[in-house]
mmCIF file of C-alpha atoms and ligand atoms in Angstrom:
data_model
loop_
_atom_site.group_PDB
_atom_site.id
_atom_site.type_symbol
_atom_site.label_atom_id
_atom_site.label_comp_id
_atom_site.label_asym_id
_atom_site.label_seq_id
_atom_site.Cartn_x
_atom_site.Cartn_y
_atom_site.Cartn_z
ATOM 1 C CA UNK A 1 52.288 138.564 56.000
ATOM 2 C CA UNK A 2 51.101 135.051 56.422
ATOM 3 C CA UNK A 3 51.160 132.958 59.594
ATOM 4 C CA UNK A 4 50.458 129.523 60.651
ATOM 5 C CA UNK A 5 48.626 129.006 63.831
ATOM 6 C CA UNK A 6 47.943 125.593 65.299
ATOM 7 C CA UNK A 7 44.575 125.611 67.213
ATOM 8 C CA UNK A 8 43.721 123.148 69.955
ATOM 9 C CA UNK A 9 39.969 123.766 70.960
ATOM 10 C CA UNK A 10 40.115 120.873 73.667
ATOM 11 C CA UNK A 11 37.329 120.007 75.880
ATOM 12 C CA UNK A 12 34.325 121.694 77.558
ATOM 13 C CA UNK A 13 33.992 125.288 76.433
ATOM 14 C CA UNK A 14 37.189 124.961 74.553
ATOM 15 C CA UNK A 15 35.861 124.778 71.155
ATOM 16 C CA UNK A 16 33.275 127.581 71.759
ATOM 17 C CA UNK A 17 36.130 130.084 73.025
ATOM 18 C CA UNK A 18 38.628 129.173 70.511
ATOM 19 C CA UNK A 19 35.923 129.735 67.502
ATOM 20 C CA UNK A 20 35.429 133.132 69.116
ATOM 21 C CA UNK A 21 39.155 134.133 69.073
ATOM 22 C CA UNK A 22 39.496 132.828 65.680
ATOM 23 C CA UNK A 23 36.641 135.095 64.494
ATOM 24 C CA UNK A 24 38.593 138.053 66.095
ATOM 25 C CA UNK A 25 41.921 136.912 64.666
ATOM 26 C CA UNK A 26 40.302 136.735 61.119
ATOM 27 C CA UNK A 27 39.025 140.192 61.480
ATOM 28 C CA UNK A 28 42.137 141.467 62.716
ATOM 29 C CA UNK A 29 43.951 139.991 59.725
ATOM 30 C CA UNK A 30 41.568 141.449 57.372
ATOM 31 C CA UNK A 31 41.826 144.832 58.829
ATOM 32 C CA UNK A 32 45.663 144.887 58.902
ATOM 33 C CA UNK A 33 46.561 143.000 55.574
ATOM 34 C CA UNK A 34 47.628 139.648 56.928
ATOM 35 C CA UNK A 35 46.530 136.205 56.667
ATOM 36 C CA UNK A 36 46.381 133.380 59.288
ATOM 37 C CA UNK A 37 46.105 130.034 58.295
ATOM 38 C CA UNK A 38 44.755 127.748 60.889
ATOM 39 C CA UNK A 39 45.091 124.111 61.539
ATOM 40 C CA UNK A 40 43.209 122.306 64.398
ATOM 41 C CA UNK A 41 44.672 119.330 66.354
ATOM 42 C CA UNK A 42 43.040 117.110 68.958
ATOM 43 C CA UNK A 43 44.363 117.124 72.725
ATOM 44 C CA UNK A 44 43.144 116.032 75.940
ATOM 45 C CA UNK A 45 39.706 114.175 76.063
ATOM 46 C CA UNK A 46 38.927 115.011 72.436
ATOM 47 C CA UNK A 47 41.939 113.017 71.465
ATOM 48 C CA UNK A 48 41.379 110.279 73.998
ATOM 49 C CA UNK A 49 37.873 109.707 72.402
ATOM 50 C CA UNK A 50 39.395 109.297 68.853
ATOM 51 C CA UNK A 51 42.964 107.816 69.318
ATOM 52 C CA UNK A 52 42.963 106.508 72.879
ATOM 53 C CA UNK A 53 45.744 108.858 74.049
ATOM 54 C CA UNK A 54 45.635 112.602 75.014
ATOM 55 C CA UNK A 55 48.237 113.713 72.408
ATOM 56 C CA UNK A 56 49.628 111.819 69.305
ATOM 57 C CA UNK A 57 53.147 112.435 67.754
ATOM 58 C CA UNK A 58 51.254 113.918 64.566
ATOM 59 C CA UNK A 59 49.403 116.500 66.747
ATOM 60 C CA UNK A 60 53.031 117.493 68.285
ATOM 61 C CA UNK A 61 54.415 117.627 64.889
ATOM 62 C CA UNK A 62 51.811 119.980 63.690
ATOM 63 C CA UNK A 63 52.142 122.187 67.029
ATOM 64 C CA UNK A 64 55.914 122.557 66.303
ATOM 65 C CA UNK A 65 55.351 123.256 62.595
ATOM 66 C CA UNK A 66 53.563 126.385 63.366
ATOM 67 C CA UNK A 67 54.406 129.719 64.190
ATOM 68 C CA UNK A 68 52.379 129.726 67.420
ATOM 69 C CA UNK A 69 49.790 127.408 69.307
ATOM 70 C CA UNK A 70 46.483 128.858 70.465
ATOM 71 C CA UNK A 71 44.554 126.590 72.963
ATOM 72 C CA UNK A 72 41.090 126.688 74.476
ATOM 73 C CA UNK A 73 41.247 124.224 77.617
ATOM 74 C CA UNK A 74 41.336 120.445 78.195
ATOM 75 C CA UNK A 75 39.948 118.173 80.619
ATOM 76 C CA UNK A 76 36.381 117.260 81.682
ATOM 77 C CA UNK A 77 34.634 116.700 85.130
ATOM 78 C CA UNK A 78 37.053 115.032 87.090
ATOM 79 C CA UNK A 79 34.478 113.085 89.232
ATOM 80 C CA UNK A 80 32.161 111.890 86.367
ATOM 81 C CA UNK A 81 34.160 111.868 83.228
ATOM 82 C CA UNK A 82 35.240 108.569 82.042
ATOM 83 C CA UNK A 83 38.634 110.203 81.042
ATOM 84 C CA UNK A 84 39.579 109.934 84.646
ATOM 85 C CA UNK A 85 39.267 106.208 85.043
ATOM 86 C CA UNK A 86 42.160 106.002 82.855
ATOM 87 C CA UNK A 87 45.794 105.543 84.250
ATOM 88 C CA UNK A 88 47.239 109.077 84.974
ATOM 89 C CA UNK A 89 49.590 108.980 81.868
ATOM 90 C CA UNK A 90 46.636 108.611 79.549
ATOM 91 C CA UNK A 91 44.232 111.249 81.215
ATOM 92 C CA UNK A 92 43.641 114.744 79.586
ATOM 93 C CA UNK A 93 46.311 116.670 81.466
ATOM 94 C CA UNK A 94 48.997 114.354 80.370
ATOM 95 C CA UNK A 95 48.603 115.771 76.776
ATOM 96 C CA UNK A 96 49.166 119.231 78.330
ATOM 97 C CA UNK A 97 52.329 118.189 80.206
ATOM 98 C CA UNK A 98 53.776 116.541 77.251
ATOM 99 C CA UNK A 99 53.093 119.405 74.901
ATOM 100 C CA UNK A 100 54.823 121.919 77.222
ATOM 101 C CA UNK A 101 57.600 119.493 77.260
ATOM 102 C CA UNK A 102 57.787 118.804 73.685
ATOM 103 C CA UNK A 103 57.763 122.402 72.850
ATOM 104 C CA UNK A 104 60.296 123.550 75.522
ATOM 105 C CA UNK A 105 57.941 125.930 77.103
ATOM 106 C CA UNK A 106 59.988 127.201 80.179
ATOM 107 C CA UNK A 107 58.438 130.580 80.842
ATOM 108 C CA UNK A 108 54.899 131.084 81.801
ATOM 109 C CA UNK A 109 53.327 134.542 81.451
ATOM 110 C CA UNK A 110 50.142 135.525 83.502
ATOM 111 C CA UNK A 111 49.027 138.994 83.181
ATOM 112 C CA UNK A 112 46.596 140.231 85.916
ATOM 113 C CA UNK A 113 44.915 143.233 84.694
ATOM 114 C CA UNK A 114 41.889 144.938 86.601
ATOM 115 C CA UNK A 115 39.646 146.740 84.036
ATOM 116 C CA UNK A 116 38.143 149.741 85.635
ATOM 117 C CA UNK A 117 34.643 148.637 84.110
ATOM 118 C CA UNK A 118 34.979 145.524 86.193
ATOM 119 C CA UNK A 119 36.494 146.980 89.416
ATOM 120 C CA UNK A 120 33.269 145.936 91.432
ATOM 121 C CA UNK A 121 34.281 142.250 90.859
ATOM 122 C CA UNK A 122 37.845 142.936 92.765
ATOM 123 C CA UNK A 123 37.912 141.544 96.000
ATOM 124 C CA UNK A 124 40.425 144.056 97.360
ATOM 125 C CA UNK A 125 39.469 147.324 99.431
ATOM 126 C CA UNK A 126 37.587 149.832 97.486
ATOM 127 C CA UNK A 127 40.734 152.237 97.529
ATOM 128 C CA UNK A 128 42.889 149.614 96.122
ATOM 129 C CA UNK A 129 40.638 148.368 93.346
ATOM 130 C CA UNK A 130 40.079 152.260 92.450
ATOM 131 C CA UNK A 131 43.913 152.727 91.988
ATOM 132 C CA UNK A 132 43.774 149.693 89.562
ATOM 133 C CA UNK A 133 46.698 147.356 88.590
ATOM 134 C CA UNK A 134 48.246 145.978 85.438
ATOM 135 C CA UNK A 135 50.958 143.434 86.277
ATOM 136 C CA UNK A 136 52.459 140.323 84.570
ATOM 137 C CA UNK A 137 53.901 137.313 86.418
ATOM 138 C CA UNK A 138 56.646 135.666 84.522
ATOM 139 C CA UNK A 139 57.110 132.207 86.147
ATOM 140 C CA UNK A 140 59.851 129.563 85.471
ATOM 141 C CA UNK A 141 58.073 126.526 84.257
ATOM 142 C CA UNK A 142 60.268 123.568 83.804
ATOM 143 C CA UNK A 143 62.796 123.642 86.797
ATOM 144 C CA UNK A 144 62.737 123.818 90.486
ATOM 145 C CA UNK A 145 60.808 121.744 93.020
ATOM 146 C CA UNK A 146 58.307 120.205 90.723
ATOM 147 C CA UNK A 147 61.056 118.666 88.707
ATOM 148 C CA UNK A 148 63.455 117.732 91.129
ATOM 149 C CA UNK A 149 64.139 114.184 92.461
ATOM 150 C CA UNK A 150 61.742 112.949 94.767
ATOM 151 C CA UNK A 151 61.363 110.002 97.038
ATOM 152 C CA UNK A 152 59.306 108.489 100.078
ATOM 153 C CA UNK A 153 61.087 106.229 102.450
ATOM 154 C CA UNK A 154 60.736 104.607 105.837
ATOM 155 C CA UNK A 155 63.520 105.303 108.212
ATOM 156 C CA UNK A 156 63.537 103.450 111.537
ATOM 157 C CA UNK A 157 59.681 102.938 111.090
ATOM 158 C CA UNK A 158 58.945 106.603 110.262
ATOM 159 C CA UNK A 159 57.831 107.567 106.870
ATOM 160 C CA UNK A 160 59.881 110.322 105.288
ATOM 161 C CA UNK A 161 59.280 112.506 101.749
ATOM 162 C CA UNK A 162 62.082 114.175 100.146
ATOM 163 C CA UNK A 163 61.548 116.750 97.317
ATOM 164 C CA UNK A 164 64.677 118.409 95.782
ATOM 165 C CA UNK A 165 64.924 122.282 94.750
ATOM 166 C CA UNK A 166 67.470 122.674 92.143
ATOM 167 C CA UNK A 167 68.261 125.429 89.673
ATOM 168 C CA UNK A 168 71.319 126.110 87.469
ATOM 169 C CA UNK A 169 72.336 129.438 86.455
ATOM 170 C CA UNK A 170 71.170 128.818 82.730
ATOM 171 C CA UNK A 171 67.799 128.116 83.687
ATOM 172 C CA UNK A 172 67.570 131.176 85.767
ATOM 173 C CA UNK A 173 69.350 133.182 83.023
ATOM 174 C CA UNK A 174 66.882 132.449 80.155
ATOM 175 C CA UNK A 175 63.701 133.126 82.035
ATOM 176 C CA UNK A 176 65.283 136.413 83.655
ATOM 177 C CA UNK A 177 65.974 137.569 79.916
ATOM 178 C CA UNK A 178 62.358 136.833 79.163
ATOM 179 C CA UNK A 179 61.070 139.113 82.000
ATOM 180 C CA UNK A 180 63.571 141.842 81.156
ATOM 181 C CA UNK A 181 62.546 141.817 77.596
ATOM 182 C CA UNK A 182 58.932 141.932 78.566
ATOM 183 C CA UNK A 183 59.489 144.829 80.956
ATOM 184 C CA UNK A 184 61.134 146.621 77.993
ATOM 185 C CA UNK A 185 57.866 146.694 76.359
ATOM 186 C CA UNK A 186 56.002 147.770 79.363
ATOM 187 C CA UNK A 187 56.607 150.092 82.449
ATOM 188 C CA UNK A 188 60.263 149.082 82.867
ATOM 189 C CA UNK A 189 60.277 147.627 86.250
ATOM 190 C CA UNK A 190 61.010 143.967 87.299
ATOM 191 C CA UNK A 191 60.424 142.616 90.726
ATOM 192 C CA UNK A 192 62.519 139.303 91.326
ATOM 193 C CA UNK A 193 60.879 137.207 93.929
ATOM 194 C CA UNK A 194 62.628 134.792 95.911
ATOM 195 C CA UNK A 195 63.433 133.378 99.524
ATOM 196 C CA UNK A 196 67.156 134.390 99.357
ATOM 197 C CA UNK A 197 67.222 134.811 103.363
ATOM 198 C CA UNK A 198 66.674 130.926 103.525
ATOM 199 C CA UNK A 199 67.398 129.055 100.251
ATOM 200 C CA UNK A 200 70.624 128.641 98.344
ATOM 201 C CA UNK A 201 68.665 128.336 95.031
ATOM 202 C CA UNK A 202 67.123 131.680 95.790
ATOM 203 C CA UNK A 203 70.612 133.251 96.421
ATOM 204 C CA UNK A 204 71.818 131.903 93.134
ATOM 205 C CA UNK A 205 68.398 133.174 91.514
ATOM 206 C CA UNK A 206 69.139 136.871 93.025
ATOM 207 C CA UNK A 207 73.126 136.868 91.860
ATOM 208 C CA UNK A 208 72.005 135.662 88.297
ATOM 209 C CA UNK A 209 69.048 138.175 88.077
ATOM 210 C CA UNK A 210 71.583 141.039 89.009
ATOM 211 C CA UNK A 211 73.798 139.883 86.129
ATOM 212 C CA UNK A 212 71.121 139.879 83.731
ATOM 213 C CA UNK A 213 69.946 143.241 85.137
ATOM 214 C CA UNK A 214 73.273 144.822 84.003
ATOM 215 C CA UNK A 215 72.275 144.206 80.556
ATOM 216 C CA UNK A 216 69.184 146.281 80.846
ATOM 217 C CA UNK A 217 70.287 149.819 82.450
ATOM 218 C CA UNK A 218 66.871 151.337 81.561
ATOM 219 C CA UNK A 219 65.028 148.899 83.646
ATOM 220 C CA UNK A 220 64.473 149.114 87.527
ATOM 221 C CA UNK A 221 65.089 145.883 89.361
ATOM 222 C CA UNK A 222 64.167 145.176 92.784
ATOM 223 C CA UNK A 223 64.178 141.942 94.880
ATOM 224 C CA UNK A 224 61.374 140.823 97.150
ATOM 225 C CA UNK A 225 60.890 137.921 99.391
ATOM 226 C CA UNK A 226 58.018 135.581 98.425
ATOM 227 C CA UNK A 227 56.125 136.013 101.690
ATOM 228 C CA UNK A 228 56.285 139.909 101.474
ATOM 229 C CA UNK A 229 55.185 139.717 97.701
ATOM 230 C CA UNK A 230 52.259 137.428 98.747
ATOM 231 C CA UNK A 231 51.184 140.284 101.122
ATOM 232 C CA UNK A 232 52.083 143.341 98.764
ATOM 233 C CA UNK A 233 49.874 141.729 96.027
ATOM 234 C CA UNK A 234 46.674 142.313 98.323
ATOM 235 C CA UNK A 235 47.874 145.376 99.853
ATOM 236 C CA UNK A 236 49.333 147.358 96.816
ATOM 237 C CA UNK A 237 49.289 145.759 93.476
ATOM 238 C CA UNK A 238 49.649 148.796 91.473
ATOM 239 C CA UNK A 239 53.371 148.736 92.766
ATOM 240 C CA UNK A 240 54.042 145.916 90.221
ATOM 241 C CA UNK A 241 54.868 145.804 86.631
ATOM 242 C CA UNK A 242 56.536 142.398 85.883
ATOM 243 C CA UNK A 243 57.069 139.902 88.624
ATOM 244 C CA UNK A 244 59.819 137.317 88.079
ATOM 245 C CA UNK A 245 59.881 134.238 90.067
ATOM 246 C CA UNK A 246 60.781 130.487 90.160
ATOM 247 C CA UNK A 247 58.276 127.619 89.441
ATOM 248 C CA UNK A 248 56.565 127.027 92.749
ATOM 249 C CA UNK A 249 56.451 130.580 94.035
ATOM 250 C CA UNK A 250 55.055 131.456 90.579
ATOM 251 C CA UNK A 251 52.369 128.588 90.675
ATOM 252 C CA UNK A 252 50.979 130.303 93.994
ATOM 253 C CA UNK A 253 51.517 133.986 93.242
ATOM 254 C CA UNK A 254 49.829 133.657 89.775
ATOM 255 C CA UNK A 255 46.660 132.090 91.266
ATOM 256 C CA UNK A 256 46.744 134.810 93.935
ATOM 257 C CA UNK A 257 47.136 137.581 91.227
ATOM 258 C CA UNK A 258 44.455 136.048 89.109
ATOM 259 C CA UNK A 259 41.915 135.973 92.130
ATOM 260 C CA UNK A 260 42.301 139.592 93.127
ATOM 261 C CA UNK A 261 40.987 140.455 89.643
ATOM 262 C CA UNK A 262 37.659 138.637 90.662
ATOM 263 C CA UNK A 263 37.062 137.439 87.048
ATOM 264 C CA UNK A 264 38.759 134.192 85.928
ATOM 265 C CA UNK A 265 37.025 134.526 82.274
ATOM 266 C CA UNK A 266 39.166 137.595 81.519
ATOM 267 C CA UNK A 267 42.633 136.307 82.359
ATOM 268 C CA UNK A 268 45.089 135.271 79.537
ATOM 269 C CA UNK A 269 48.446 133.420 79.712
ATOM 270 C CA UNK A 270 51.315 132.398 77.250
ATOM 271 C CA UNK A 271 54.049 129.732 77.835
ATOM 272 C CA UNK A 272 57.274 130.660 75.690
ATOM 273 C CA UNK A 273 60.400 128.764 74.534
ATOM 274 C CA UNK A 274 63.914 129.977 73.734
ATOM 275 C CA UNK A 275 62.714 131.463 70.458
ATOM 276 C CA UNK A 276 59.622 133.578 69.928
ATOM 277 C CA UNK A 277 57.445 130.380 69.727
ATOM 278 C CA UNK A 278 54.737 130.098 72.411
ATOM 279 C CA UNK A 279 51.522 128.258 73.522
ATOM 280 C CA UNK A 280 48.773 130.827 74.364
ATOM 281 C CA UNK A 281 45.669 129.783 76.527
ATOM 282 C CA UNK A 282 43.269 131.308 78.992
ATOM 283 C CA UNK A 283 44.094 130.736 82.563
ATOM 284 C CA UNK A 284 40.823 129.149 83.201
ATOM 285 C CA UNK A 285 39.970 125.531 82.758
ATOM 286 C CA UNK A 286 37.271 123.780 80.508
ATOM 287 C CA UNK A 287 34.321 124.767 82.623
ATOM 288 C CA UNK A 288 32.543 121.365 81.740
ATOM 289 C CA UNK A 289 29.404 122.737 83.939
ATOM 290 C CA UNK A 290 28.690 125.207 81.384
ATOM 291 C CA UNK A 291 29.958 123.524 78.088
ATOM 292 C CA UNK A 292 27.764 123.739 74.979
ATOM 293 C CA UNK A 293 25.452 126.497 76.157
ATOM 294 C CA UNK A 294 27.109 129.601 74.556
ATOM 295 C CA UNK A 295 27.363 131.120 77.975
ATOM 296 C CA UNK A 296 31.188 131.027 78.532
ATOM 297 C CA UNK A 297 33.365 133.979 78.440
ATOM 298 C CA UNK A 298 35.613 134.087 75.523
ATOM 299 C CA UNK A 299 37.742 137.139 76.634
ATOM 300 C CA UNK A 300 40.686 135.280 78.366
ATOM 301 C CA UNK A 301 41.047 133.226 75.029
ATOM 302 C CA UNK A 302 40.967 136.451 72.842
ATOM 303 C CA UNK A 303 43.230 138.291 74.991
ATOM 304 C CA UNK A 304 45.569 135.185 74.864
ATOM 305 C CA UNK A 305 45.280 135.634 70.942
ATOM 306 C CA UNK A 306 46.295 139.231 71.372
ATOM 307 C CA UNK A 307 49.313 137.969 73.404
ATOM 308 C CA UNK A 308 50.213 135.722 70.652
ATOM 309 C CA UNK A 309 50.400 138.444 68.162
ATOM 310 C CA UNK A 310 52.510 140.569 70.391
ATOM 311 C CA UNK A 311 55.089 137.935 71.652
ATOM 312 C CA UNK A 312 55.261 135.391 68.813
ATOM 313 C CA UNK A 313 54.308 137.240 65.627
ATOM 314 C CA UNK A 314 55.531 140.754 66.529
ATOM 315 C CA UNK A 315 52.295 142.459 65.648
ATOM 316 C CA UNK A 316 52.043 144.745 68.585
ATOM 317 C CA UNK A 317 49.708 147.063 66.785
ATOM 318 C CA UNK A 318 47.330 144.406 66.070
ATOM 319 C CA UNK A 319 47.523 143.231 69.765
ATOM 320 C CA UNK A 320 46.706 146.488 70.784
ATOM 321 C CA UNK A 321 43.775 146.742 68.627
ATOM 322 C CA UNK A 322 42.322 143.616 70.063
ATOM 323 C CA UNK A 323 42.955 144.711 73.645
ATOM 324 C CA UNK A 324 41.240 148.057 72.970
ATOM 325 C CA UNK A 325 38.202 146.212 71.332
ATOM 326 C CA UNK A 326 37.726 144.219 74.357
ATOM 327 C CA UNK A 327 37.943 147.377 76.421
ATOM 328 C CA UNK A 328 35.250 149.068 74.228
ATOM 329 C CA UNK A 329 32.933 146.104 74.471
ATOM 330 C CA UNK A 330 33.221 146.291 78.330
ATOM 331 C CA UNK A 331 32.793 150.102 78.169
ATOM 332 C CA UNK A 332 29.881 149.721 76.244
ATOM 333 C CA UNK A 333 28.071 147.461 78.903
ATOM 334 C CA UNK A 334 28.392 144.169 77.109
ATOM 335 C CA UNK A 335 29.013 141.131 79.677
ATOM 336 C CA UNK A 336 28.788 137.311 79.466
ATOM 337 C CA UNK A 337 27.208 135.720 82.644
ATOM 338 C CA UNK A 338 30.288 135.291 84.770
ATOM 339 C CA UNK A 339 30.886 139.155 84.934
ATOM 340 C CA UNK A 340 27.135 140.298 84.301
ATOM 341 C CA UNK A 341 25.948 142.979 86.873
ATOM 342 C CA UNK A 342 22.665 144.776 86.915
ATOM 343 C CA UNK A 343 22.317 147.457 84.416
ATOM 344 C CA UNK A 344 24.763 145.831 81.910
ATOM 345 C CA UNK A 345 23.676 143.811 78.889
ATOM 346 C CA UNK A 346 24.196 140.058 78.988
ATOM 347 C CA UNK A 347 25.411 138.399 75.861
ATOM 348 C CA UNK A 348 26.613 134.690 74.952
ATOM 349 C CA UNK A 349 30.057 133.549 73.842
ATOM 350 C CA UNK A 350 29.612 133.773 70.184
ATOM 351 C CA UNK A 351 27.742 137.231 70.398
ATOM 352 C CA UNK A 352 30.739 138.794 72.635
ATOM 353 C CA UNK A 353 33.081 137.613 69.951
ATOM 354 C CA UNK A 354 31.090 139.419 67.126
ATOM 355 C CA UNK A 355 30.942 142.578 69.222
ATOM 356 C CA UNK A 356 34.773 142.365 69.833
ATOM 357 C CA UNK A 357 35.170 141.872 65.967
ATOM 358 C CA UNK A 358 32.704 144.848 65.272
ATOM 359 C CA UNK A 359 35.176 147.225 67.412
ATOM 360 C CA UNK A 360 38.332 146.150 65.477
HETATM 361 P P1 NAD B 401 37.368 125.744 85.403
HETATM 362 O O1 NAD B 401 38.225 127.035 85.455
HETATM 363 O O2 NAD B 401 37.220 124.976 84.367
HETATM 364 O O3 NAD B 401 36.043 126.237 86.040
HETATM 365 C C1 NAD B 401 36.065 126.944 87.471
HETATM 366 C C2 NAD B 401 34.448 127.735 87.635
HETATM 367 O O4 NAD B 401 34.854 128.881 86.740
HETATM 368 C C3 NAD B 401 33.352 127.037 86.930
HETATM 369 O O5 NAD B 401 32.235 127.422 87.710
HETATM 370 C C4 NAD B 401 33.307 127.503 85.625
HETATM 371 O O6 NAD B 401 31.945 127.320 84.999
HETATM 372 C C5 NAD B 401 33.780 128.860 85.637
HETATM 373 N N1 NAD B 401 34.508 129.332 84.390
HETATM 374 C C6 NAD B 401 35.655 128.980 83.792
HETATM 375 N N2 NAD B 401 36.004 129.571 82.751
HETATM 376 C C7 NAD B 401 35.030 130.226 82.590
HETATM 377 C C8 NAD B 401 34.603 131.212 81.374
HETATM 378 N N3 NAD B 401 35.502 131.404 80.328
HETATM 379 N N4 NAD B 401 33.458 131.629 81.367
HETATM 380 C C9 NAD B 401 32.594 131.568 82.393
HETATM 381 N N5 NAD B 401 32.897 130.868 83.416
HETATM 382 C C10 NAD B 401 33.916 130.258 83.454
HETATM 383 O O7 NAD B 401 38.161 124.848 86.724
HETATM 384 P P2 NAD B 401 37.728 123.284 87.166
HETATM 385 O O8 NAD B 401 36.217 123.269 87.307
HETATM 386 O O9 NAD B 401 38.418 123.073 88.419
HETATM 387 O O10 NAD B 401 38.254 122.545 86.071
HETATM 388 C C11 NAD B 401 37.532 121.897 85.022
HETATM 389 C C12 NAD B 401 38.330 121.086 84.092
HETATM 390 O O11 NAD B 401 39.352 121.870 83.437
HETATM 391 C C13 NAD B 401 38.974 120.042 84.736
HETATM 392 O O12 NAD B 401 39.162 118.781 83.890
HETATM 393 C C14 NAD B 401 40.655 120.578 84.973
HETATM 394 O O13 NAD B 401 41.584 119.766 84.975
HETATM 395 C C15 NAD B 401 40.685 121.314 83.593
HETATM 396 N N6 NAD B 401 41.636 122.360 83.627
HETATM 397 C C16 NAD B 401 42.544 122.660 82.505
HETATM 398 C C17 NAD B 401 43.074 123.674 82.312
HETATM 399 C C18 NAD B 401 44.191 123.741 81.082
HETATM 400 O O14 NAD B 401 43.606 123.267 80.021
HETATM 401 N N7 NAD B 401 45.182 124.304 81.093
HETATM 402 C C19 NAD B 401 43.471 124.448 83.389
HETATM 403 C C20 NAD B 401 42.650 124.303 84.572
HETATM 404 C C21 NAD B 401 41.713 123.422 84.754
#
C-alpha cells in the first residue's frame, strides 16, 4: 500500500531524529511491501526564519492532505534564541498550538514503558522497577480548564483571577471511546481518573465514561481520584494499562509517568482527531544544547513512527516489528549518550537509526 506522510523536522535535534525515523520507516516499507511518500513542511523556528511566522497556511494544507504527520520537535533556547523576542503569537510554540487546533487533535496519547534493559534508570524502588510497567495515558487535549473562560479583575482593591473548567458530554464521550478502543488492542483495562468527590465536571466525566463502558463489556473499567492516581503511579505503576483523564490532570500525570521511566529520549506520543488521523512526536523537546552533534536519542521519534503505523495506518504487524527492533538494539547493548551506562556501547543518533533498521 502507498501512504502519504507529512514530516515536520522542526528545530534543534528535530531534523536528526526525524531523519533516523524516516530511515526506519523506509526499511519497514521495503520489508513489508509498502511505500511511504514523505513531504517535509516547516514549523516553529525553521518556519519563522523563512516565512516570518511559525506555521503557514500552505504547511497546514500539506499536513491535512497526508495520512498522518510525523514531527521531530520545535523551539530553541528560550533564553538566547531571537525567536523568543517576537510577540507570543509569532513564537515557535504558537505553530504547535495552531496545528493541533487546525487538525482537531483532541486526544493525546503518551505511553510510559519501562524497558527491562533500562530499569537502572527508573527512579522507583528496585522491586517496583523489577516488576516493570507498560501503561498509556489518554489525555483530553482541547477542553477543560486550559480552554475555559478566564479573567483577572480587581474587586474592592483585591486582585482576583478566575479560570473556568467546562466539559460537555460529547467532549468526554469522544476521548473515552478512543481510550476504550486502545484498551481493546492492549490488556483491556481502563482506569478513568477524575476528582468526582469535589468537581461537577468530574461527576459528569464519570457518568459518561460508564455509559461508554457499557459498549465495551470485555474491558474492565475502574475510576480513581487524581490524587490517588498520582500516588499509585509511583507506588505500583504495573497496575495500569490505559489511564483516561481530562486535560489538566493528564498534563500533570503524563509528565509524572514519563519521569518514572527515567529516560526522556525513549518516550513517544500521539495526538489524534475524530478519524484515524494523528500527529506523532517524541515527548521531549528540541534539545538545543545537543543539536547538530549527532548524539541525540532518536528512539522516542522512532517509537512515535511505530505508533503512527499502528493507530493511523492500521499497520500493527509493522509497528510491532519496529518496537521489537528497538528492544533488540537495547538488548544488544547499544545506547545513545543519554541512556549510556558502563559496559554498554555508545552510539550516535544516526548509527542508532541504522542499528534499528538492521534489526527489522
Ligand atoms: P528538552 O526536552 O528539549 O531538553 C531537556 C533535556 O533533555 C536537555 O538536557 C536535552 O539535551 C535532553 N534531551 C531531550 N531530548 C533528548 C534526546 N532525544 N536525546 C538526548 N537528550 C535529550 O526540553 P527543554 O530544554 O525544556 O526545551 C527545549 C526547547 O524545546 C524549548 O524551546 C521548548 O519550548 C521546546 N519544546 C518543544 C516541544 C515540542 O515540540 N512538542 C516539547 C517540549 C519542549
